[in-house]
Coordinates of C-alpha atoms in Angstrom, one line a residue:
M27 CA 0.0 0.0 0.0
E28 CA 2.8 2.4 0.9
L29 CA 4.6 1.6 -2.4
G30 CA 1.4 2.3 -4.3
V31 CA 1.0 5.7 -2.6
S32 CA 4.7 6.6 -3.3
G33 CA 4.4 5.5 -6.9
T34 CA 1.3 7.6 -7.4
L35 CA 2.9 10.7 -5.8
L36 CA 6.0 10.2 -8.0
L37 CA 3.8 9.8 -11.1
V38 CA 1.9 13.1 -10.2
V39 CA 5.2 14.9 -9.7
L40 CA 6.6 13.7 -13.0
I41 CA 3.4 14.6 -14.9
S42 CA 3.4 18.0 -13.3
L43 CA 7.0 18.6 -14.3
V44 CA 6.4 17.5 -17.9
L45 CA 3.3 19.7 -18.1
Y46 CA 5.3 22.6 -16.6
F47 CA 8.1 22.0 -19.1
L48 CA 5.8 21.8 -22.1
T49 CA 3.9 24.9 -21.1
W50 CA 7.1 26.8 -20.4
R51 CA 8.6 25.8 -23.8
R52 CA 5.3 26.7 -25.6
N53 CA 5.3 30.2 -23.9
L54 CA 8.9 30.7 -25.1
R55 CA 8.0 29.9 -28.7
Q56 CA 5.0 32.2 -28.6
K57 CA 7.1 35.1 -27.7
N58 CA 8.9 35.0 -31.1
M59 CA 12.2 35.6 -29.3
P60 CA 15.4 35.2 -31.3
P61 CA 16.5 31.6 -31.7
G62 CA 19.0 29.9 -29.4
P63 CA 19.9 26.7 -27.7
P64 CA 16.9 25.0 -26.1
P65 CA 16.9 26.2 -22.4
L66 CA 16.3 23.9 -19.4
P67 CA 14.1 24.9 -16.5
L68 CA 16.2 26.6 -13.7
L69 CA 19.5 25.9 -15.6
G70 CA 18.6 27.9 -18.7
S71 CA 21.4 27.7 -21.2
L72 CA 24.1 27.0 -18.6
L73 CA 25.0 23.6 -20.2
D74 CA 25.6 25.3 -23.5
L75 CA 28.1 27.8 -22.0
N76 CA 31.6 27.3 -20.7
T77 CA 31.5 29.6 -17.6
K78 CA 35.3 30.0 -17.8
E79 CA 35.2 31.0 -21.5
I80 CA 31.8 32.7 -21.9
P81 CA 32.8 35.0 -24.8
M82 CA 34.2 32.1 -26.8
S83 CA 31.0 30.1 -26.1
L84 CA 28.8 32.9 -27.3
M85 CA 30.8 33.3 -30.5
K86 CA 30.4 29.6 -31.2
L87 CA 26.6 29.8 -30.6
G88 CA 26.6 32.8 -33.0
E89 CA 28.0 30.5 -35.8
T90 CA 24.9 28.2 -35.3
Y91 CA 22.1 30.7 -34.6
G92 CA 23.2 33.8 -36.4
P93 CA 24.0 37.4 -35.3
V94 CA 20.9 37.7 -33.1
F95 CA 20.2 34.9 -30.6
T96 CA 18.9 34.2 -27.2
V97 CA 20.5 32.5 -24.2
Y98 CA 18.9 32.0 -20.8
L99 CA 20.5 32.9 -17.5
S100 CA 18.4 30.7 -15.3
S101 CA 14.9 31.6 -16.5
A102 CA 15.8 35.1 -17.7
P103 CA 16.5 35.6 -21.4
A104 CA 19.5 37.6 -22.7
V105 CA 19.7 38.5 -26.4
V106 CA 23.2 38.4 -27.8
L107 CA 24.2 40.6 -30.8
I108 CA 27.2 39.6 -33.0
G109 CA 29.1 41.8 -35.5
Y110 CA 29.4 45.5 -36.1
D111 CA 26.3 45.9 -38.4
C112 CA 24.1 44.2 -35.8
V113 CA 25.5 46.1 -32.8
K114 CA 25.4 49.4 -34.6
E115 CA 21.8 48.9 -35.6
A116 CA 20.9 48.4 -32.0
L117 CA 23.0 51.0 -30.2
I118 CA 23.0 53.8 -32.8
D119 CA 20.0 53.3 -35.2
N120 CA 17.8 52.2 -32.3
G121 CA 19.7 53.9 -29.4
D122 CA 16.6 55.0 -27.5
V123 CA 15.4 51.5 -27.2
F124 CA 18.7 49.8 -26.4
S125 CA 20.5 52.4 -24.3
K126 CA 19.2 51.2 -20.9
R127 CA 21.7 49.6 -18.7
G128 CA 21.1 45.9 -18.1
H129 CA 20.3 44.8 -14.5
L130 CA 22.7 42.4 -12.8
E131 CA 22.0 41.1 -9.3
F132 CA 25.7 40.9 -8.6
T133 CA 26.5 44.5 -9.4
Q134 CA 23.3 45.6 -7.6
L135 CA 24.7 44.0 -4.4
I136 CA 27.9 46.0 -4.8
T137 CA 26.6 49.4 -6.0
N138 CA 23.0 49.4 -4.7
G139 CA 22.2 51.1 -8.0
Y140 CA 24.3 54.2 -7.2
G141 CA 27.0 55.7 -9.5
V142 CA 27.0 56.4 -13.2
L143 CA 28.2 53.2 -14.8
L144 CA 25.2 50.9 -14.1
S145 CA 22.4 53.3 -13.2
N146 CA 19.4 54.2 -15.4
G147 CA 16.9 57.0 -15.8
E148 CA 17.4 60.4 -14.3
R149 CA 20.2 59.3 -12.1
C150 CA 22.2 58.1 -15.0
T151 CA 21.4 61.2 -17.1
Q152 CA 22.5 63.6 -14.3
L153 CA 25.6 61.7 -13.2
R154 CA 26.8 61.1 -16.7
R155 CA 26.4 64.7 -17.6
F156 CA 28.3 65.7 -14.5
S157 CA 31.1 63.1 -15.0
L158 CA 31.7 64.1 -18.6
S159 CA 31.8 67.7 -17.7
T160 CA 34.2 67.1 -14.8
L161 CA 36.5 64.9 -16.9
R162 CA 36.5 67.5 -19.6
N163 CA 37.5 70.2 -17.2
F164 CA 40.3 68.1 -15.6
G165 CA 41.2 66.3 -18.8
M166 CA 39.6 65.1 -22.0
G167 CA 41.7 67.5 -24.2
K168 CA 42.7 70.0 -21.6
R169 CA 46.4 70.8 -21.2
S170 CA 46.3 70.4 -17.4
I171 CA 45.6 66.7 -17.5
E172 CA 48.1 66.2 -20.3
E173 CA 50.8 67.7 -18.2
R174 CA 49.7 65.5 -15.3
I175 CA 49.9 62.3 -17.4
Q176 CA 53.3 63.4 -18.8
E177 CA 54.5 63.8 -15.2
E178 CA 53.2 60.4 -14.2
V179 CA 54.9 58.7 -17.2
H180 CA 58.1 60.4 -16.1
Y181 CA 57.9 58.9 -12.6
I182 CA 57.2 55.5 -14.1
T183 CA 60.1 55.6 -16.5
E184 CA 62.3 56.5 -13.5
E185 CA 61.1 53.4 -11.7
I186 CA 61.7 51.2 -14.8
E187 CA 65.1 52.7 -15.2
K188 CA 66.0 51.6 -11.7
K189 CA 65.6 48.0 -12.8
G190 CA 68.6 48.4 -15.1
S191 CA 68.9 45.3 -17.2
S192 CA 67.0 43.2 -14.6
Q193 CA 63.9 41.5 -15.8
F194 CA 60.5 42.5 -14.3
D195 CA 56.8 41.9 -14.7
P196 CA 55.3 45.3 -15.8
T197 CA 51.9 44.7 -14.3
D198 CA 52.5 46.6 -11.0
F199 CA 54.1 49.6 -12.7
L200 CA 51.1 49.9 -15.0
T201 CA 48.7 49.8 -12.1
L202 CA 50.6 52.5 -10.3
F203 CA 50.6 54.7 -13.4
V204 CA 46.9 54.4 -14.1
S205 CA 45.8 54.6 -10.5
N206 CA 47.7 57.8 -9.7
I207 CA 46.0 59.6 -12.6
I208 CA 42.6 58.6 -11.4
C209 CA 43.6 59.7 -7.9
F210 CA 44.6 63.1 -9.3
I211 CA 41.2 63.5 -11.0
V212 CA 39.2 62.3 -7.9
F213 CA 41.3 63.5 -5.0
G214 CA 43.3 66.3 -6.6
E215 CA 46.7 64.8 -5.7
R216 CA 49.2 62.2 -6.8
F217 CA 50.8 59.8 -4.3
D218 CA 54.3 58.6 -3.9
Y219 CA 54.4 54.9 -5.0
E220 CA 55.2 53.8 -1.5
D221 CA 52.6 56.1 0.2
V222 CA 50.7 54.1 2.8
K223 CA 47.3 55.6 1.9
F224 CA 47.9 55.0 -1.8
M225 CA 49.0 51.4 -1.3
T226 CA 46.0 50.7 1.0
I227 CA 43.6 51.8 -1.7
L228 CA 45.3 49.7 -4.4
N229 CA 45.5 46.6 -2.1
L230 CA 41.8 46.9 -1.3
L231 CA 40.9 47.1 -5.0
K232 CA 43.4 44.4 -5.9
E233 CA 41.9 42.0 -3.4
M234 CA 38.4 42.6 -4.8
F235 CA 39.6 42.0 -8.4
V236 CA 41.2 38.7 -7.4
V237 CA 38.1 37.5 -5.6
M238 CA 35.8 38.5 -8.5
S239 CA 37.9 36.5 -10.9
S240 CA 38.0 33.4 -8.6
N241 CA 35.5 30.5 -8.5
W242 CA 33.8 32.2 -5.6
G243 CA 33.4 35.4 -7.7
M244 CA 31.9 33.3 -10.5
L245 CA 29.4 31.7 -8.0
L246 CA 28.5 35.1 -6.7
N247 CA 27.8 36.2 -10.3
V248 CA 25.5 33.3 -10.9
F249 CA 23.8 33.0 -7.5
P250 CA 24.3 36.5 -6.0
K251 CA 21.6 36.6 -3.3
F252 CA 22.3 33.1 -2.0
I253 CA 26.2 33.2 -2.1
S254 CA 26.3 36.6 -0.6
L255 CA 24.8 35.2 2.6
L256 CA 27.4 32.5 2.9
P257 CA 30.8 32.9 4.7
G258 CA 33.9 32.7 2.5
P259 CA 36.6 34.7 0.7
H260 CA 34.0 36.5 -1.4
Q261 CA 33.0 38.5 1.7
K262 CA 36.2 40.3 1.2
I263 CA 34.5 42.2 -1.6
F264 CA 31.9 43.7 0.8
T265 CA 34.3 44.4 3.7
N266 CA 36.8 46.2 1.3
L267 CA 34.0 48.3 -0.1
E268 CA 33.1 49.5 3.4
K269 CA 36.8 50.4 3.9
L270 CA 36.9 52.3 0.6
K271 CA 33.6 54.1 1.5
H272 CA 35.2 55.2 4.8
F273 CA 38.2 56.6 3.0
V274 CA 36.1 58.5 0.5
A275 CA 34.0 59.9 3.4
E276 CA 37.1 61.2 5.1
S277 CA 38.3 62.8 1.9
L278 CA 34.9 64.4 1.5
E279 CA 35.1 66.0 4.9
D280 CA 38.7 67.3 4.2
H281 CA 37.5 68.8 0.9
K282 CA 34.6 70.5 2.7
A283 CA 37.0 72.3 5.0
T284 CA 39.2 73.6 2.2
L285 CA 36.8 74.0 -0.8
D286 CA 37.2 77.2 -2.9
P287 CA 34.1 77.3 -5.2
N288 CA 36.0 79.6 -7.5
C289 CA 38.8 77.1 -8.0
P290 CA 37.6 73.5 -7.8
R291 CA 40.6 71.1 -7.6
D292 CA 39.1 67.8 -8.5
L293 CA 35.9 65.6 -8.9
I294 CA 35.1 65.7 -5.2
D295 CA 35.2 69.5 -5.2
C296 CA 32.9 69.6 -8.2
F297 CA 30.5 67.2 -6.6
L298 CA 30.5 69.2 -3.3
M299 CA 29.5 72.3 -5.3
K300 CA 26.6 70.3 -7.0
M301 CA 25.5 69.1 -3.5
E302 CA 25.4 72.7 -2.3
E303 CA 23.6 73.9 -5.4
E304 CA 20.9 71.2 -5.0
K305 CA 20.6 71.1 -1.2
S306 CA 17.0 72.1 -1.3
N307 CA 16.1 69.5 -3.9
T308 CA 14.7 66.5 -2.0
K309 CA 15.1 64.3 -5.1
T310 CA 18.7 65.3 -5.9
E311 CA 21.1 62.7 -7.2
F312 CA 24.0 64.6 -5.7
H313 CA 24.5 62.9 -2.4
F314 CA 27.3 60.8 -0.8
D315 CA 26.1 57.4 -2.1
N316 CA 26.2 58.6 -5.7
L317 CA 29.6 60.2 -5.1
F318 CA 31.0 57.0 -3.8
G319 CA 29.4 55.0 -6.6
T320 CA 30.9 57.3 -9.2
V321 CA 34.4 57.2 -7.6
I322 CA 34.2 53.4 -7.5
D323 CA 33.1 53.3 -11.1
L324 CA 36.1 55.4 -12.1
F325 CA 38.5 53.2 -10.2
F326 CA 37.0 49.9 -11.4
A327 CA 36.6 50.9 -15.0
G328 CA 39.8 52.9 -15.3
I329 CA 42.4 50.7 -13.5
E330 CA 41.5 47.3 -14.9
T331 CA 40.7 48.3 -18.5
L332 CA 43.5 50.7 -19.1
S333 CA 46.3 48.8 -17.2
R334 CA 45.4 45.6 -19.2
T335 CA 45.4 47.5 -22.4
L336 CA 49.0 48.8 -21.7
Q337 CA 50.0 45.3 -20.5
Y338 CA 48.8 43.8 -23.8
G339 CA 50.5 46.6 -25.7
L340 CA 53.9 46.0 -24.2
L341 CA 53.5 42.3 -24.9
Y342 CA 52.6 42.8 -28.6
L343 CA 55.7 45.1 -29.0
L344 CA 57.9 42.4 -27.5
K345 CA 56.4 39.9 -29.9
Y346 CA 56.8 42.2 -32.9
P347 CA 60.0 44.2 -32.4
D348 CA 59.8 45.5 -36.0
V349 CA 56.6 47.4 -35.0
E350 CA 58.5 48.9 -32.1
S351 CA 61.3 50.0 -34.4
K352 CA 58.9 51.7 -36.8
I353 CA 57.3 53.6 -34.0
Q354 CA 60.7 54.8 -32.8
E355 CA 61.8 55.8 -36.3
E356 CA 58.6 57.9 -36.7
M357 CA 59.0 59.4 -33.3
D358 CA 62.6 60.3 -33.8
R359 CA 61.5 62.1 -37.0
V360 CA 58.5 64.0 -35.4
I361 CA 59.5 64.5 -31.8
G362 CA 63.2 63.7 -31.5
Q363 CA 65.0 62.4 -28.4
N364 CA 64.8 65.3 -26.1
Q365 CA 61.3 66.8 -26.5
C366 CA 58.5 65.5 -24.3
P367 CA 55.8 63.7 -26.4
S368 CA 52.5 65.6 -26.6
V369 CA 49.0 64.6 -27.7
E370 CA 49.3 67.1 -30.6
D371 CA 52.1 64.9 -32.0
R372 CA 49.6 62.1 -32.7
V373 CA 48.3 63.8 -35.9
Q374 CA 51.9 63.7 -37.4
M375 CA 52.4 60.1 -36.3
P376 CA 50.0 57.9 -38.3
Y377 CA 51.9 54.7 -37.9
T378 CA 52.1 55.1 -34.1
D379 CA 48.4 56.0 -34.0
A380 CA 47.6 52.9 -36.1
V381 CA 49.6 50.6 -33.7
I382 CA 47.8 52.0 -30.7
H383 CA 44.4 51.4 -32.4
E384 CA 45.4 47.9 -33.3
I385 CA 46.5 47.2 -29.7
Q386 CA 43.1 48.2 -28.5
R387 CA 41.3 46.3 -31.3
F388 CA 43.3 43.1 -30.9
A389 CA 43.2 43.0 -27.1
A390 CA 39.4 43.4 -26.9
I391 CA 39.7 43.7 -23.1
A392 CA 35.9 44.0 -22.7
P393 CA 34.7 41.2 -25.0
L394 CA 31.1 41.4 -23.8
G395 CA 30.9 45.1 -23.1
L396 CA 28.5 46.1 -20.3
P397 CA 25.0 44.7 -20.4
H398 CA 22.3 46.8 -22.1
A399 CA 18.5 46.3 -21.8
T400 CA 15.5 47.3 -23.9
S401 CA 13.5 50.3 -22.6
Q402 CA 10.3 49.0 -24.3
D403 CA 8.9 46.1 -26.3
T404 CA 10.5 46.2 -29.7
T405 CA 10.9 44.3 -32.9
F406 CA 14.5 43.8 -34.0
R407 CA 15.5 42.1 -37.2
G408 CA 12.1 40.4 -37.2
Y409 CA 12.2 39.1 -33.7
H410 CA 10.2 40.3 -30.7
I411 CA 12.3 41.5 -27.7
P412 CA 10.2 42.3 -24.6
K413 CA 10.8 45.4 -22.5
G414 CA 13.6 44.9 -19.9
T415 CA 15.3 42.1 -21.7
T416 CA 19.1 42.0 -21.1
V417 CA 21.1 42.6 -24.3
V418 CA 24.7 41.6 -24.7
T419 CA 26.6 43.5 -27.4
M420 CA 29.7 41.3 -28.2
L421 CA 32.3 44.0 -28.7
T422 CA 35.0 41.3 -29.5
S423 CA 32.8 40.3 -32.4
V424 CA 32.8 43.9 -33.6
L425 CA 36.6 44.4 -33.1
R426 CA 37.3 41.2 -35.0
D427 CA 34.6 41.4 -37.6
P428 CA 36.0 40.0 -40.9
K429 CA 33.8 42.4 -42.9
Y430 CA 35.7 45.4 -41.5
F431 CA 39.2 44.0 -40.6
K432 CA 41.4 41.9 -42.8
N433 CA 42.9 38.9 -41.0
P434 CA 41.0 39.9 -37.8
E435 CA 42.6 37.2 -35.7
Q436 CA 46.1 38.6 -36.3
F437 CA 47.8 41.6 -34.9
D438 CA 48.2 43.9 -37.9
P439 CA 48.5 47.8 -37.7
T440 CA 47.8 48.1 -41.4
N441 CA 44.1 47.7 -40.4
F442 CA 44.3 51.4 -39.7
L443 CA 46.7 52.6 -42.5
N444 CA 46.0 53.6 -46.1
D445 CA 48.3 52.5 -48.9
D446 CA 50.2 55.8 -48.7
G447 CA 50.9 55.3 -45.0
S448 CA 48.3 57.9 -43.7
F449 CA 46.0 56.9 -40.9
R450 CA 42.7 55.3 -41.8
K451 CA 39.6 55.4 -39.5
N452 CA 37.5 52.3 -39.2
E453 CA 33.9 52.6 -38.0
A454 CA 34.1 49.1 -36.4
F455 CA 36.8 50.3 -34.0
V456 CA 34.6 50.4 -30.8
P457 CA 36.7 49.4 -27.8
F458 CA 34.7 52.0 -25.8
S459 CA 31.4 50.7 -27.1
L460 CA 28.9 52.8 -29.1
G461 CA 26.0 55.1 -28.5
K462 CA 24.5 56.8 -25.5
R463 CA 26.2 54.5 -23.0
S464 CA 29.7 54.5 -24.5
C465 CA 32.6 54.9 -22.1
I466 CA 32.7 58.4 -20.5
G467 CA 36.5 58.2 -20.1
E468 CA 37.3 57.5 -23.7
G469 CA 39.2 60.8 -24.3
L470 CA 41.2 60.5 -21.1
A471 CA 42.1 56.9 -21.9
R472 CA 43.2 57.7 -25.4
M473 CA 45.5 60.4 -24.1
E474 CA 47.0 58.1 -21.5
I475 CA 47.7 55.3 -23.9
F476 CA 49.4 57.6 -26.5
L477 CA 51.6 59.4 -24.0
F478 CA 52.6 56.2 -22.2
F479 CA 53.8 54.3 -25.3
T480 CA 55.5 57.3 -26.9
T481 CA 57.4 58.3 -23.8
I482 CA 58.4 54.7 -23.0
L483 CA 59.6 54.0 -26.5
Q484 CA 61.4 57.3 -26.7
K485 CA 63.5 56.3 -23.7
F486 CA 63.8 52.5 -24.0
N487 CA 64.2 49.6 -26.2
L488 CA 61.9 46.8 -25.0
K489 CA 63.4 43.3 -24.6
S490 CA 61.8 40.0 -23.9
V491 CA 63.4 37.2 -21.8
M492 CA 62.4 34.6 -24.4
D493 CA 62.5 34.3 -28.2
K494 CA 59.8 36.3 -29.9
E495 CA 58.5 33.1 -31.5
D496 CA 57.8 31.7 -28.1
I497 CA 55.8 34.7 -26.8
E498 CA 52.1 33.9 -26.4
I499 CA 49.8 36.8 -26.9
T500 CA 46.5 35.1 -26.4
P501 CA 44.7 35.8 -23.1
E502 CA 45.1 33.6 -20.0
P503 CA 43.0 30.4 -20.6
N504 CA 39.8 29.9 -18.6
K505 CA 39.6 33.6 -17.6
N506 CA 36.9 34.6 -20.0
G507 CA 39.3 36.1 -22.4
V508 CA 40.1 39.2 -20.4
I509 CA 43.3 38.5 -18.4
P510 CA 46.6 39.0 -20.2
R511 CA 49.3 36.3 -19.6
T512 CA 52.0 37.3 -17.1
Y513 CA 55.4 37.8 -18.7
Q514 CA 58.9 39.1 -17.9
M515 CA 60.7 41.8 -19.8
Y516 CA 63.6 44.2 -19.4
V517 CA 64.6 47.5 -21.1
I518 CA 67.8 49.0 -22.6
P519 CA 68.1 52.8 -22.5
R520 CA 68.2 54.4 -26.0

């Protein structure tokens, strides 16, 4: 009798699951969503994705399902766009529909929706306008930030020069260089490379980056609410955030005591002035939480993306010494050995400019870009995409689109050169993304990259500790295509 009851219950459960599955699948088909691998209840498309190589997995799915397809993150759909034409059609031609920032539970846990990078609506509009204006005043084409970058490159070259002919891993030097420029913009000062406060900030950020790229970080991405409640090394993310928040709060108080509204020194001063301007506005977006969110956005977006770009760039030059020699020949002709490189020199240095563009194209350090979402129900290339659907714009597929780049899987500066040697623009060059949510720090980053490489190559010849044939320039395996391989190098003064 007991077996009969158990068997009946089991049969009822199985029938219920089958009916649920069939109803679920029928509802999916009725939505006329873009095609994709058949999802499973709860798991979604997880079995069709290598979680350690997600960009590569999505590119392979694109070969099967075309430039617009759907994957499921658990039960939530995400539409993936492949290739320049498709991404442009969404972010430029239909920018109003696709410019919303996609919602990620993991980032919501960290930012609580504050800051400029991952916010939406009026908050995003106001903070983005403020951030662009501030970066423009303290950089983005202004002489003041150019001189500041030139100064920081000088300090880095001094540190490298101390190594003599000893081999070294350039990663830490690049982090110091990039971080100090952000500190200047945010806090109005640069730090000595051994300054306790400076090293504390960098160590807190580094620990967070390490945890985020670990297995615990991946679990936190997939099951954020559940994993965040468990003890483990991932809790370091939240404790470090609190320490950074305390540091920014202290800096804010110091700035209040010394603020001169007629001469703002940095981003915090500018933010304080906006706070004062809108103090009677009960719905103002200019409060401490958004200040901290914006500061964290600048550090996270600036340090990782730019330092990795420079790290890849040095690696490519070690792999292709003939490219390095051509840059130095052009630089000697345009700038000489004694004059400090300037952003204005870029116009007269088409080969160097082409190499820098190719470094950013080939590195593709943000292969998935940041997630977008649809602001309304829409029809895109014949498919229905509901309001609020996450949209993944595969920037790596744009930067390596064979329609726009010859031999896209090879490092080749001629992608940006005309036959006569002049610089050639390419509309598919989008390392900073496209449209209304493109990177707010693009101008600043372009300035830093140019001044870094020209100054370093003006002073040094770069040397690898291994034969160039043995240098591997592909990303670190099983790190989602974003982590450069570690390497050793040394320099010889020119």
